[in-house]
Coordinates of C-alpha atoms in Angstrom, one line a residue:
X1 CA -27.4 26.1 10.4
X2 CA -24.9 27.6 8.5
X3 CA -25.6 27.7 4.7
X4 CA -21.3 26.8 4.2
X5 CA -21.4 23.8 5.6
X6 CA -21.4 20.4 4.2
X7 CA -22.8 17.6 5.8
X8 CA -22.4 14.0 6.0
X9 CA -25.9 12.0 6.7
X10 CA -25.4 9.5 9.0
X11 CA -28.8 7.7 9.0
X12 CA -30.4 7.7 12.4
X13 CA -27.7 8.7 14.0
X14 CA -26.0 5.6 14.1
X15 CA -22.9 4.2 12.5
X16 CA -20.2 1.8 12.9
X17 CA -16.6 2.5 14.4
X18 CA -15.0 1.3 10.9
X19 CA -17.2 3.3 8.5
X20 CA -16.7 6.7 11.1
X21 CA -12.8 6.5 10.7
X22 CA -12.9 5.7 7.1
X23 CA -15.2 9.6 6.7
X24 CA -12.2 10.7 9.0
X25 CA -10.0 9.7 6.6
X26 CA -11.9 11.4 3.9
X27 CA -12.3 14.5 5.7
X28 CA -8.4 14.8 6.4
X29 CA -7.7 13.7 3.4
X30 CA -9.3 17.7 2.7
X31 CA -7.6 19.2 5.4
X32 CA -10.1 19.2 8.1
X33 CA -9.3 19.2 11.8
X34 CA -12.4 19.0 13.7
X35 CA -16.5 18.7 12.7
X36 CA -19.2 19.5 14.0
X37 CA -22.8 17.2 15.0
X38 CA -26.3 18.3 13.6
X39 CA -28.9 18.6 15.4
X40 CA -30.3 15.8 13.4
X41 CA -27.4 13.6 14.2
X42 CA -25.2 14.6 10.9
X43 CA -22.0 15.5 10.5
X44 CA -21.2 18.7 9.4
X45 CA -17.7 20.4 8.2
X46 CA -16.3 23.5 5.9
X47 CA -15.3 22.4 2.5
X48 CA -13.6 24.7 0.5
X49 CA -11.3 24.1 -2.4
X50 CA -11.5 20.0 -2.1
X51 CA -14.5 18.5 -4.6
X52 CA -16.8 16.1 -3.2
X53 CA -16.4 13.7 -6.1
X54 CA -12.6 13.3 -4.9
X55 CA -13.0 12.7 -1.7
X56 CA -15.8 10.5 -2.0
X57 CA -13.8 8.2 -4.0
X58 CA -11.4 7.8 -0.9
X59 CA -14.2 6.6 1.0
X60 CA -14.5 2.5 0.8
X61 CA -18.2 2.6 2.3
X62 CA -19.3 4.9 -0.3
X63 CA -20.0 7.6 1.6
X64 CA -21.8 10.8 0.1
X65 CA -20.9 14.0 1.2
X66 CA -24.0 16.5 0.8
X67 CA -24.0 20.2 -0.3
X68 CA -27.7 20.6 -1.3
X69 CA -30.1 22.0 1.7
X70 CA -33.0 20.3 0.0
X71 CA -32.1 16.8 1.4
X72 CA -32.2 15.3 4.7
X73 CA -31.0 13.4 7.3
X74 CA -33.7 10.9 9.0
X75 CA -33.7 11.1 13.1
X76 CA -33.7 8.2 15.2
X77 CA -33.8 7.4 19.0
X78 CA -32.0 4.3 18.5
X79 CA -29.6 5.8 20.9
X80 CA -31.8 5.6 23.7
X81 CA -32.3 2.3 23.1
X82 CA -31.8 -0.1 25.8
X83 CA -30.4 2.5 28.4
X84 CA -33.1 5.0 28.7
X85 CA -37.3 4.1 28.9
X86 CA -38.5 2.2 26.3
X87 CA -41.3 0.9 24.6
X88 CA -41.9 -2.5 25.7
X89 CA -41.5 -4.5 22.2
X90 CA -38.8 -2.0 20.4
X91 CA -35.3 -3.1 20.2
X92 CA -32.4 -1.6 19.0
X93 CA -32.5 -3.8 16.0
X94 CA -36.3 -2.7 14.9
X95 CA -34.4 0.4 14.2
X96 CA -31.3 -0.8 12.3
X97 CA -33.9 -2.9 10.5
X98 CA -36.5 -0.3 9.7
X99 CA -33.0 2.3 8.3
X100 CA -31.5 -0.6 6.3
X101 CA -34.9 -0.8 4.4
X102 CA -34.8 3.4 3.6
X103 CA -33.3 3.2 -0.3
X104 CA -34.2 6.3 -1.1
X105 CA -32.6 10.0 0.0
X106 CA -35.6 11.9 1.3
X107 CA -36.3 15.6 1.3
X108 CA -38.9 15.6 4.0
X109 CA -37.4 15.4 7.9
X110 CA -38.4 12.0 9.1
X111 CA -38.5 10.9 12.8
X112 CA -39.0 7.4 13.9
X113 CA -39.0 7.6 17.8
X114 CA -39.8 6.3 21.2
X115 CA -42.5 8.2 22.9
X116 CA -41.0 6.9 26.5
X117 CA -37.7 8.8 25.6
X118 CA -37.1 12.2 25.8
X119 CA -33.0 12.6 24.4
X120 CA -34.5 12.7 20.6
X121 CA -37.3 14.8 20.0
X122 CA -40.6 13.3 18.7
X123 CA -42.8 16.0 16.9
X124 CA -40.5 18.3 14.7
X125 CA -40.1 16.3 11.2
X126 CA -42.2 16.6 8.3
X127 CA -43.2 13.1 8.7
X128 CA -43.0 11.5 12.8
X129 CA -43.5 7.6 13.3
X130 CA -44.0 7.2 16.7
X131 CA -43.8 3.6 18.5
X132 CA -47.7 3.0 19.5
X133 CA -48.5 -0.3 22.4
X134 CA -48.9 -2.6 19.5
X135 CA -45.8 -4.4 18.3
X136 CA -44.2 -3.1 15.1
X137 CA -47.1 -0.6 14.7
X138 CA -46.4 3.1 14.7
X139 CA -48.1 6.6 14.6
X140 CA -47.7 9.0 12.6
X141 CA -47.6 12.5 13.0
X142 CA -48.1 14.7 9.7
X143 CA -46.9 18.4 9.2
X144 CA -45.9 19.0 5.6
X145 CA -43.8 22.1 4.6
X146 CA -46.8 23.8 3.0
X147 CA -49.4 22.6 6.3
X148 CA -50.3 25.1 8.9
X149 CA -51.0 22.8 11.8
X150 CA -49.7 18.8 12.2
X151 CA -52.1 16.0 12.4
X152 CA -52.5 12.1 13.1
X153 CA -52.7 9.8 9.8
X154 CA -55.8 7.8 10.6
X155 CA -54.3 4.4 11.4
X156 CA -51.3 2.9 12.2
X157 CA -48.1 2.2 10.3
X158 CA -46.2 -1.6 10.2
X159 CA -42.9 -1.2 10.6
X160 CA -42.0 -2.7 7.3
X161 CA -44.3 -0.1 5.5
X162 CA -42.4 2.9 7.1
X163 CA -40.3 2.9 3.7
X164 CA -42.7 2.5 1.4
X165 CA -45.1 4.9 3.0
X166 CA -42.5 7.7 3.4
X167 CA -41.6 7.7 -0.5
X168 CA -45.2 7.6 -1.8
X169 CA -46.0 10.6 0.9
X170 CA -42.8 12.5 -0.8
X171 CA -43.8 11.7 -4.0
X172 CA -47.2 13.4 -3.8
X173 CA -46.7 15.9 -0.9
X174 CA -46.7 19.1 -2.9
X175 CA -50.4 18.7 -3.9
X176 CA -52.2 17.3 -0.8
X177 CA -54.0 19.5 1.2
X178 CA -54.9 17.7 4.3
X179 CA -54.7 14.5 6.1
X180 CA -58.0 12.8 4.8
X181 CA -56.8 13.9 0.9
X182 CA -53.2 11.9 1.9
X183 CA -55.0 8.8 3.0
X184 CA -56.9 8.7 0.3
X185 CA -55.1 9.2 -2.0
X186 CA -52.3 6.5 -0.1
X187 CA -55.0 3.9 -0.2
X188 CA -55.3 4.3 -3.8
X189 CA -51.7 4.2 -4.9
X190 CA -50.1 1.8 -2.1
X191 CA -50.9 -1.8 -0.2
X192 CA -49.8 -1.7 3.4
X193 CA -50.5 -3.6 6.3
X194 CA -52.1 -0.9 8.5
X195 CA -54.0 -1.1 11.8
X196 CA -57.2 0.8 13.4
X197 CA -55.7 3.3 15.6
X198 CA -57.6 2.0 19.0
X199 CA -56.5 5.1 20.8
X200 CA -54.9 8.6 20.4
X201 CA -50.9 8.7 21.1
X202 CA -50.6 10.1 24.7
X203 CA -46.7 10.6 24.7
X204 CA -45.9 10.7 28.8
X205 CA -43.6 13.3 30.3
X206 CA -40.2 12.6 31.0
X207 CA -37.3 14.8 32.3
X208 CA -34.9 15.2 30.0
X209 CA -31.8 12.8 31.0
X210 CA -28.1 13.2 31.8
X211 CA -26.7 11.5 28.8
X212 CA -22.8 12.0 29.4
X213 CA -20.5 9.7 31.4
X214 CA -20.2 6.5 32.0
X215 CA -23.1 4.5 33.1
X216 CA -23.7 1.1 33.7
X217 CA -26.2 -1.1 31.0
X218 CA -27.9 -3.4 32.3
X219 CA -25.6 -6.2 34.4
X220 CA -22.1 -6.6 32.6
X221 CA -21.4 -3.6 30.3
X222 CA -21.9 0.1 30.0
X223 CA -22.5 2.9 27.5
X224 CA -20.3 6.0 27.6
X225 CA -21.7 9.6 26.2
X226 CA -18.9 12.0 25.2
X227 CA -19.8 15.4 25.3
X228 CA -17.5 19.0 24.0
X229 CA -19.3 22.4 24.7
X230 CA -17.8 24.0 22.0
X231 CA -18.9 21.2 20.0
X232 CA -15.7 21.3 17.6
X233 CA -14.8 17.2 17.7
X234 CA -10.7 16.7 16.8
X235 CA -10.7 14.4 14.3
X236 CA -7.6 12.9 15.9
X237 CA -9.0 11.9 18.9
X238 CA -11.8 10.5 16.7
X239 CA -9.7 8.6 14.9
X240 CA -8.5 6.9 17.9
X241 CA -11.4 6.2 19.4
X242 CA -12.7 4.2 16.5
X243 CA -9.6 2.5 16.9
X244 CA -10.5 1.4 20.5
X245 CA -13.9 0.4 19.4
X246 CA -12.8 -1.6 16.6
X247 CA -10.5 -3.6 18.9
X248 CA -13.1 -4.0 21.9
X249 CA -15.7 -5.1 19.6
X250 CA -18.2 -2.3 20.1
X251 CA -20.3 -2.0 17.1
X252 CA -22.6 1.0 17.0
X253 CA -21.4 4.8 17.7
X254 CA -24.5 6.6 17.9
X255 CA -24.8 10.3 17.7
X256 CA -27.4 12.5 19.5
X257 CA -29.8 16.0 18.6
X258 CA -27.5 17.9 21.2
X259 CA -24.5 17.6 19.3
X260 CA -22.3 14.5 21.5
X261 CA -22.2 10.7 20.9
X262 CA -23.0 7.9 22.9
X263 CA -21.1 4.8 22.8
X264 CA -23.1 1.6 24.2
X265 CA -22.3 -2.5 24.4
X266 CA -18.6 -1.3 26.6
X267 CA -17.9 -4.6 28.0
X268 CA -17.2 -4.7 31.6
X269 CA -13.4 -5.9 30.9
X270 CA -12.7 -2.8 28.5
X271 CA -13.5 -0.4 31.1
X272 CA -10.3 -0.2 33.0
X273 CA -8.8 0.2 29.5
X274 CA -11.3 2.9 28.2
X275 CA -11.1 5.0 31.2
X276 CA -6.7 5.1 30.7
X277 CA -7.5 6.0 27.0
X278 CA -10.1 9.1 28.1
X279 CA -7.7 10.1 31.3
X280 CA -4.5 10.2 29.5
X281 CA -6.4 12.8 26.7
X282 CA -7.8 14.9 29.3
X283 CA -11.4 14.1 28.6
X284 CA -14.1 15.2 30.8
X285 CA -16.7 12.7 31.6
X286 CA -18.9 14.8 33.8
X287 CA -19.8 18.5 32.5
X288 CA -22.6 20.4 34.4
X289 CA -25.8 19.5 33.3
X290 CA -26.6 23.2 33.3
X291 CA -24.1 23.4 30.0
X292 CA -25.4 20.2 28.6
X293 CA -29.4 21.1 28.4
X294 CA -28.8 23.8 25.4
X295 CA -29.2 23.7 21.5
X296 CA -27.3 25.9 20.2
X297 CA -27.1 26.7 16.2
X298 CA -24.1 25.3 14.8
X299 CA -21.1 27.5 14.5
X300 CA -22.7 30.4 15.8
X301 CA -19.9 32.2 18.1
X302 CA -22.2 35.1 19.1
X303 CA -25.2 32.0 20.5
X304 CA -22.1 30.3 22.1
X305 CA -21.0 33.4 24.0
X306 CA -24.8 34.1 25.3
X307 CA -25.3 30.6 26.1
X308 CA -21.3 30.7 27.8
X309 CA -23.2 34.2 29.9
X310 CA -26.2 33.0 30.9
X311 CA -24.9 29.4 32.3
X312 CA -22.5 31.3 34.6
X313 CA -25.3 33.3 35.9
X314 CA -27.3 30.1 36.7
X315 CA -23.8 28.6 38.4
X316 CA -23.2 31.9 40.4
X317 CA -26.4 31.9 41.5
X318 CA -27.1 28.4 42.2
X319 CA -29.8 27.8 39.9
X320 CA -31.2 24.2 39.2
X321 CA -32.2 23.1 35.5
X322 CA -32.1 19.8 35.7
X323 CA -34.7 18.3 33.4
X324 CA -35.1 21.7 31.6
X325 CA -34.0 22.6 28.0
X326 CA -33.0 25.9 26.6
X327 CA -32.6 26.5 22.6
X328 CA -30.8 30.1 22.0
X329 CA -32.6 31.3 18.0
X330 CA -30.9 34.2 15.9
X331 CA -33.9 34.3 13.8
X332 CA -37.8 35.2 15.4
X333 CA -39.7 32.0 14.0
X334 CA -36.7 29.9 13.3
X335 CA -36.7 27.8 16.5
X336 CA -35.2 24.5 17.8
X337 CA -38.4 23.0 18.5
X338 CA -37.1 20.3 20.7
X339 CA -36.0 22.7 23.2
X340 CA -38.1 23.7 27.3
X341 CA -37.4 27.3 26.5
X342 CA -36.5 29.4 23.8
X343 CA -34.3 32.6 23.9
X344 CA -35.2 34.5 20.5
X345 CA -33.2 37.1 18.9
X346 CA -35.0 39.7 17.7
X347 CA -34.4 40.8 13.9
X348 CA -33.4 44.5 13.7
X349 CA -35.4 47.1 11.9
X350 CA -34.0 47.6 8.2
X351 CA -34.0 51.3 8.6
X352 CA -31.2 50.9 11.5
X353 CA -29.3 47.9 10.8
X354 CA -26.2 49.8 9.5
X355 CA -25.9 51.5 13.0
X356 CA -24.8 49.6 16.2
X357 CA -28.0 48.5 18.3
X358 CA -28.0 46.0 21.3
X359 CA -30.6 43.5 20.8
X360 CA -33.3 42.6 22.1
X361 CA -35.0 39.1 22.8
X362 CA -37.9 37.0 23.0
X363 CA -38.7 34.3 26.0
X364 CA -41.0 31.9 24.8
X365 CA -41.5 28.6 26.7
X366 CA -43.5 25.0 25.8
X367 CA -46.9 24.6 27.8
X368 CA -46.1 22.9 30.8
X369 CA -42.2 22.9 29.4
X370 CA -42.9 20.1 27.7
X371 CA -41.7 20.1 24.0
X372 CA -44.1 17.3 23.0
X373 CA -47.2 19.8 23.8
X374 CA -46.3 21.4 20.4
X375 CA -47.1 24.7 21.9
X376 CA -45.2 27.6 22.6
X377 CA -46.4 30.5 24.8
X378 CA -44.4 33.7 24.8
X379 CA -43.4 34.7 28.1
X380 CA -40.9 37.9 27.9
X381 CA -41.1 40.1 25.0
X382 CA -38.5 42.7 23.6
X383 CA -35.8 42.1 26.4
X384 CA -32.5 43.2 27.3
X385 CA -29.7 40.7 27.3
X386 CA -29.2 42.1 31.2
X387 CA -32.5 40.4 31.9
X388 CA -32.5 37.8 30.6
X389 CA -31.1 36.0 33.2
X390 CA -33.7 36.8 36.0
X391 CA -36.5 36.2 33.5
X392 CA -35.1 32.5 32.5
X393 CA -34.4 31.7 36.5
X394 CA -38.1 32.8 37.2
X395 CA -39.1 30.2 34.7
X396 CA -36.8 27.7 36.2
X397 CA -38.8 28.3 39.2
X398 CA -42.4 28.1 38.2
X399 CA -41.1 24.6 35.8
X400 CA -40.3 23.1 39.4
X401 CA -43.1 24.4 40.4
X402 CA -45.7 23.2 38.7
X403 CA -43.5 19.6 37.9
X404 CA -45.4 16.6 38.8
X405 CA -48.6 18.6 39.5
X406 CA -50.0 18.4 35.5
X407 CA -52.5 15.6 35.4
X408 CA -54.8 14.4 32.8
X409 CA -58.1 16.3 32.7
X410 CA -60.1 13.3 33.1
X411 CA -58.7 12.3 36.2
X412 CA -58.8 15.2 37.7
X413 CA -62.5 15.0 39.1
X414 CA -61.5 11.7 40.3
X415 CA -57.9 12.1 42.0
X416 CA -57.7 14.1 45.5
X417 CA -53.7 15.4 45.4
X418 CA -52.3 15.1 49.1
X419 CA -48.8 16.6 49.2
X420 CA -46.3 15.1 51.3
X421 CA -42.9 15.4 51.6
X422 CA -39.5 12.9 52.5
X423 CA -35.9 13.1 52.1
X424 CA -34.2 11.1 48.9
X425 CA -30.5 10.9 48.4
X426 CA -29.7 11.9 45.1
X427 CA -25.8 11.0 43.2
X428 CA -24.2 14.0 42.1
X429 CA -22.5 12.6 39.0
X430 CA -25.5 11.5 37.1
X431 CA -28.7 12.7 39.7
X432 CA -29.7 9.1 40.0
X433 CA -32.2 8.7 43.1
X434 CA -31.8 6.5 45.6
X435 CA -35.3 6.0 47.2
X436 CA -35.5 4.4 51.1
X437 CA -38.7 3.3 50.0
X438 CA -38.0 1.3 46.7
X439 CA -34.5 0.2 47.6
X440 CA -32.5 -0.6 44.6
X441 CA -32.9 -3.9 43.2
X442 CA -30.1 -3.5 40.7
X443 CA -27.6 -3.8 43.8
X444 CA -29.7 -6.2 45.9
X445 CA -31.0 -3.3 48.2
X446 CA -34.5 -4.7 49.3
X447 CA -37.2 -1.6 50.1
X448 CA -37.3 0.3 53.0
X449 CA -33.9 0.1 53.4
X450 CA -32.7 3.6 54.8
X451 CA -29.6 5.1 53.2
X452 CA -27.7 4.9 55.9
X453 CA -27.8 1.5 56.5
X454 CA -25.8 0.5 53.1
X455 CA -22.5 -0.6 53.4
X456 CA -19.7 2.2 52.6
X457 CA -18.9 0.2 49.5
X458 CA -22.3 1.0 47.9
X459 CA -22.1 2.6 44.1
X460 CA -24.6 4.5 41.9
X461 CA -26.9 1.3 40.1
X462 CA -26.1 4.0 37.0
X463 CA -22.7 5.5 36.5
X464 CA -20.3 3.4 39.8
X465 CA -19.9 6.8 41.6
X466 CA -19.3 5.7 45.3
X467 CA -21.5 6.4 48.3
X468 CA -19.9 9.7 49.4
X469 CA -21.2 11.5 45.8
X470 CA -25.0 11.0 47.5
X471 CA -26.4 14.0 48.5
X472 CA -29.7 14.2 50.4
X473 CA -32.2 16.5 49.7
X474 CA -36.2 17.2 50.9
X475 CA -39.0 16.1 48.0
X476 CA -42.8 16.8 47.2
X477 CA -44.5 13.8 45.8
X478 CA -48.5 13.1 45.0

């Protein structure tokens, strides 16, 4: 990130459409046109000659504006909430609970996520409380600044002690060594209401989702994610847009790890009304999911432009990443860890960084290309930027490849894989499948029925695009 900018912390990611325009206001108020979102869902902006302790007094929510690097923003997957998989007991509201009772500014990055979603990234805080099966009970995973290696606290965490137990780890974190030295020395200074850990977190894979659009939620409203490539958000249009919240009594704005913002709770009557407001502002509601699967450091025009080369390489060549992430690095060891595949820059030798030198790059990709095996493997070392788009379509390849093939160890012995292979029918707004097999139950499509059978006036169960947008294509399944 760049070391200029300011941020605002907007805990979890969520806030309201009234205290959003009032930081607007703040923020032109210093001349700013646009900001920029964090990768943990914070607001970040240039601030040059304006004082913080001026504009701050403009804000009526007392909002802080943050110049330090030492403090930071806590992560949620409250967005996913409710439109994505979810744990079965956690609610939206066990998160806007669990952040109201955070009183304290913390230092250490903090996570509190669903394992059954894969838009917010579980493993890479200091400090990772992950929902277990037991209601209001959580993991957590451990890897403190000064650790080598993360690892499980011993038992689990009540949601009410979350709090609590992330100030009296922050307070001592400097001097523990390990995990057995923390929970001892927890025990000692703090009562909780913990839990045996029954069994160890297995965190299921998921493809990572289209999260743009608008998509239906549940029977009688929607959620809407806004997405900008450049990720430069006009304050303006902002502006406005908590306007038409405010008056369409939507509540929560929620803002995700890659940099867009999700609106949810759209009731079914302001839709009409929402899509004028978008149309008439020239918003696109459906960019390629081959732009959309990147991190990309924050105002970082020379990572834009490779990102910008090697997506038109995958469009010209017809390359599929759908469910795969890329993270583009300017720094070898300074990666997004929430990313498929990483493209690392190289650092150049000291002796001939005052002459012009093309770089070179590092592949690296998560076992399995899933982020939540914590483990990278390098896969190209020392590349040209030329070949780099070969290299990352191979990978695309062998991530299909292997994709629903990766089975626990322990069944393995026990489980005879048979391929086999039908035809789905697959909507090209928002690749929702429709299978002949399951039907859909959200429309009242019993199982078995075949595609072709449904009536003309059929619509995607999950974004309302009409029959015509189905494609079919041919599957494997075990």
């Amino acid at each position: 990130m760049n070391d200029d900018l300011h941020r605002i912390l907007i805990k979890g990611g969520v806030t309201s459409p009234g205290e959003l325009k009032d930081i607007i206001t703040m923020l032109e108020s210093a001349g700013l046109t646009h900001v920029n979102f964090g990768s943990r869902q914070d607001i970040l902006f240039p601030l040059k000659d304006a004082k913080e302790e001026q504009l701050e007094s403009i804000s009526k929510f007392n909002t802080d504006i943050i110049g330090e690097r030492s403090f930071q923003n806590i992560v949620s997957s409250y967005v996913s909430a409710d439109i994505f998989d979810m744990t079965h007991w956690l609610k939206g509201s066990t998160y806007l609970y669990i952040l109201e009772g955070f009183d304290f500014q913390p230092k250490l990055k903090i996570n509190i996520t669903d394992p059954k979603q894969r838009l917010v990234p579980i493993f890479n805080g200091n400090l990772n409380f992950i929902a277990s099966e037991s209601e209001d009970y959580w993991y957590l995973n451990i890897k403190l600044p000064h650790w080598k290696s993360a690892a499980f606290y011993p038992v689990l965490i009540y949601s009410w002690d979350i709090n609590s137990v992330s100030m009296q780890i922050e307070e001592f974190q400097e001097d523990i060594a390990d995990v057995d030295e923390l929970f001892y020395i927890m025990n000692k200074n703090l009562e909780t209401n913990n839990k045996t850990m029954e069994k160890e977190l297995k965190v299921p894979f998921q493809t990572f989702p289209y999260y743009e659009g608008m998509n239906r939620m549940g029977l009688d409203s929607y959620w809407l994610g806004l997405y900008w490539r450049n990720n430069k958000y006009d304050l303006s249009f902002l502006k406005e847009f908590c306007g038409f919240c405010l008056d369409n009594s939507i509540g929560k704005i929620c803002i995700t790890p890659w940099k867009s913002f999700v609106v949810k709770g759209i009731k079914k009557s302001s839709r009409p009304e929402l899509e004028r407001f978008l149309g008439k502002r020239g918003i696109n509601v459906r960019h390629s999911q081959l732009e959309m699967n990147w991190h990309v450091p924050i105002d970082d025009g020379e990572a834009l432009e490779l990102k910008k080369y090697l997506v038109r390489s995958f469009d010209q060549n017809d390359i599929s990443t759908y469910g795969l992430t890329f993270g583009i690095s300017n720094e070898v060891g300074k990666r997004s860890h929430f990313a498929s595949v990483i493209i690392e820059k190289n650092n150049l030798p000291t002796l001939v960084q005052e002459f012009e030198v093309r770089p070179t790059y590092n592949v690296l990709h998560f076992e399995h290309f899933d982020p939540n095996s914590q483990n990278y493997l390098t896969y190209a070392q020392d590349i040209d930027k030329i070949e780099l788009p070969g290299l990352l379509m191979e990978l695309s390849k062998m991530y299909f490849e292997q994709l629903g093939t990766v089975v626990n160890e322990e069944e393995t012995a026990q489980v005879e894989v048979q391929d086999k292979e039908r035809s789905i029918f697959q909507c090209t707004d928002c690749f929702t499948v429709y299978d002949e097999t399951l039907g859909d139950e959200i429309n009242g499509i019993p199982a078995g029925t075949q595609f072709l059978d449904i009536k003309e006036t059929y619509s995607c169960p999950v974004c309302d695009a009409p029959k015509s947008r189905f494609k079919e294509s041919m599957i494997q399944f075990i």
